[in-house]
mmCIF file of C-alpha atoms in Angstrom:
data_model
loop_
_atom_site.group_PDB
_atom_site.id
_atom_site.type_symbol
_atom_site.label_atom_id
_atom_site.label_comp_id
_atom_site.label_asym_id
_atom_site.label_seq_id
_atom_site.Cartn_x
_atom_site.Cartn_y
_atom_site.Cartn_z
ATOM 1 C CA MET A 26 75.260 -37.902 12.930
ATOM 2 C CA ARG A 27 78.334 -37.187 14.983
ATOM 3 C CA LEU A 28 79.853 -33.856 15.833
ATOM 4 C CA TRP A 29 83.558 -33.392 15.163
ATOM 5 C CA ALA A 30 85.427 -30.449 16.603
ATOM 6 C CA THR A 31 87.641 -29.986 13.557
ATOM 7 C CA THR A 32 85.261 -30.882 10.714
ATOM 8 C CA GLY A 33 81.760 -30.036 11.910
ATOM 9 C CA LEU A 34 79.030 -32.550 11.049
ATOM 10 C CA THR A 35 79.863 -35.826 9.384
ATOM 11 C CA GLN A 36 77.456 -38.010 7.514
ATOM 12 C CA THR A 37 76.894 -41.642 8.365
ATOM 13 C CA PRO A 38 77.960 -44.075 5.627
ATOM 14 C CA VAL A 39 75.263 -45.941 3.737
ATOM 15 C CA VAL A 40 75.525 -49.729 3.429
ATOM 16 C CA ALA A 41 73.232 -52.338 1.877
ATOM 17 C CA LEU A 42 73.461 -56.103 1.547
ATOM 18 C CA SER A 43 73.262 -57.195 -2.114
ATOM 19 C CA SER A 44 73.712 -60.932 -1.520
ATOM 20 C CA PRO A 45 72.364 -63.375 -0.537
ATOM 21 C CA ALA A 46 68.733 -62.727 -1.408
ATOM 22 C CA ASN A 47 66.354 -62.089 1.501
ATOM 23 C CA ASN A 48 64.544 -65.274 2.591
ATOM 24 C CA SER A 49 66.897 -67.460 0.557
ATOM 25 C CA THR A 50 67.692 -71.078 1.459
ATOM 26 C CA HIS A 51 71.219 -72.476 1.567
ATOM 27 C CA THR A 52 72.757 -75.935 2.172
ATOM 28 C CA GLU A 53 74.858 -76.624 5.215
ATOM 29 C CA GLY A 54 78.464 -77.163 4.191
ATOM 30 C CA SER A 55 78.237 -74.879 1.157
ATOM 31 C CA PRO A 56 79.784 -71.407 1.303
ATOM 32 C CA ILE A 57 77.308 -68.518 1.443
ATOM 33 C CA THR A 58 78.638 -65.420 -0.250
ATOM 34 C CA LEU A 59 77.794 -62.223 1.589
ATOM 35 C CA ARG A 60 78.117 -59.034 -0.500
ATOM 36 C CA ALA A 61 77.504 -55.404 0.381
ATOM 37 C CA THR A 62 77.674 -51.995 -1.246
ATOM 38 C CA ALA A 63 78.802 -49.029 0.829
ATOM 39 C CA SER A 64 79.307 -45.316 0.221
ATOM 40 C CA ASP A 65 80.080 -42.170 2.200
ATOM 41 C CA LYS A 66 79.211 -38.699 0.931
ATOM 42 C CA ASP A 67 81.854 -36.935 3.016
ATOM 43 C CA GLY A 68 84.707 -39.407 3.179
ATOM 44 C CA THR A 69 85.762 -42.938 2.378
ATOM 45 C CA ILE A 70 84.772 -46.393 3.592
ATOM 46 C CA LYS A 71 87.378 -47.913 5.907
ATOM 47 C CA LYS A 72 85.758 -51.337 6.289
ATOM 48 C CA VAL A 73 82.552 -53.295 5.975
ATOM 49 C CA GLU A 74 81.822 -55.949 8.602
ATOM 50 C CA PHE A 75 79.368 -58.795 8.202
ATOM 51 C CA PHE A 76 77.230 -60.052 11.131
ATOM 52 C CA GLN A 77 74.970 -63.000 11.880
ATOM 53 C CA GLY A 78 72.929 -61.519 14.730
ATOM 54 C CA SER A 79 75.576 -60.049 17.025
ATOM 55 C CA ASN A 80 78.210 -62.528 15.889
ATOM 56 C CA LYS A 81 80.838 -60.944 13.622
ATOM 57 C CA LEU A 82 81.540 -63.221 10.682
ATOM 58 C CA GLY A 83 84.344 -61.161 9.187
ATOM 59 C CA GLU A 84 85.183 -57.945 7.348
ATOM 60 C CA ASP A 85 86.457 -56.597 4.061
ATOM 61 C CA THR A 86 88.386 -53.383 3.548
ATOM 62 C CA THR A 87 88.249 -53.167 -0.254
ATOM 63 C CA GLU A 88 85.493 -52.964 -2.847
ATOM 64 C CA PRO A 89 83.655 -55.059 -3.785
ATOM 65 C CA TYR A 90 82.882 -55.838 -0.157
ATOM 66 C CA SER A 91 82.285 -59.568 0.298
ATOM 67 C CA LEU A 92 82.822 -62.545 2.575
ATOM 68 C CA ALA A 93 82.414 -66.314 2.102
ATOM 69 C CA TRP A 94 80.627 -67.715 5.148
ATOM 70 C CA THR A 95 81.855 -71.276 5.155
ATOM 71 C CA ASN A 96 80.662 -72.736 8.457
ATOM 72 C CA ALA A 97 76.918 -71.936 8.611
ATOM 73 C CA ARG A 98 75.011 -74.607 10.503
ATOM 74 C CA VAL A 99 71.375 -75.617 10.033
ATOM 75 C CA GLY A 100 69.093 -72.846 11.260
ATOM 76 C CA ASN A 101 67.475 -69.497 10.509
ATOM 77 C CA TYR A 102 69.712 -66.417 10.569
ATOM 78 C CA THR A 103 69.524 -62.646 10.369
ATOM 79 C CA ILE A 104 72.434 -61.047 8.453
ATOM 80 C CA THR A 105 73.548 -57.422 8.554
ATOM 81 C CA ALA A 106 76.466 -55.402 7.277
ATOM 82 C CA ARG A 107 78.132 -52.465 9.092
ATOM 83 C CA ALA A 108 80.199 -49.857 7.253
ATOM 84 C CA THR A 109 82.731 -47.666 9.061
ATOM 85 C CA ASP A 110 84.099 -44.544 7.369
ATOM 86 C CA ASP A 111 87.409 -42.689 7.735
ATOM 87 C CA LYS A 112 85.915 -40.569 10.534
ATOM 88 C CA ASP A 113 84.720 -43.672 12.422
ATOM 89 C CA ALA A 114 81.019 -42.979 11.702
ATOM 90 C CA VAL A 115 79.092 -46.237 11.310
ATOM 91 C CA GLY A 116 76.120 -47.163 9.175
ATOM 92 C CA VAL A 117 74.228 -50.438 9.445
ATOM 93 C CA SER A 118 72.296 -52.214 6.675
ATOM 94 C CA ALA A 119 68.739 -53.374 6.816
ATOM 95 C CA PRO A 120 68.700 -56.986 8.010
ATOM 96 C CA LEU A 121 67.968 -59.935 5.780
ATOM 97 C CA SER A 122 66.878 -63.427 6.699
ATOM 98 C CA ILE A 123 68.287 -66.685 5.367
ATOM 99 C CA GLN A 124 67.731 -70.345 6.147
ATOM 100 C CA VAL A 125 70.375 -73.065 6.168
ATOM 101 C CA LYS A 126 69.109 -76.614 5.632
ATOM 102 C CA ALA A 127 70.793 -79.981 5.956
ATOM 103 C CA PRO A 128 72.092 -81.458 2.733
ATOM 104 C CA ASP A 129 69.843 -83.974 0.932
ATOM 105 C CA ASN A 130 71.081 -87.524 1.225
#
């Protein structure tokens, strides 16, 4: 929680990834749709950002929060979402793991 001089305590937004499924496998060259739900008990969500490790993939400012990740290379990845509210408090989702494989020939 953060302390705000004019509003007292503010609550951290809650964010969760709803897609893709944890431990799912995807094909290189195919878009991977990232989706998240976010809420804030004492304000509004300003944006949801999507990350692969510490690399920001993009953000969405309107519900439903989503992003098409179009350039994922072969490998194993950890994905998270980060929600920022109107008071700049930040909540981070639980991570999920995905694997990207080469296309079948």
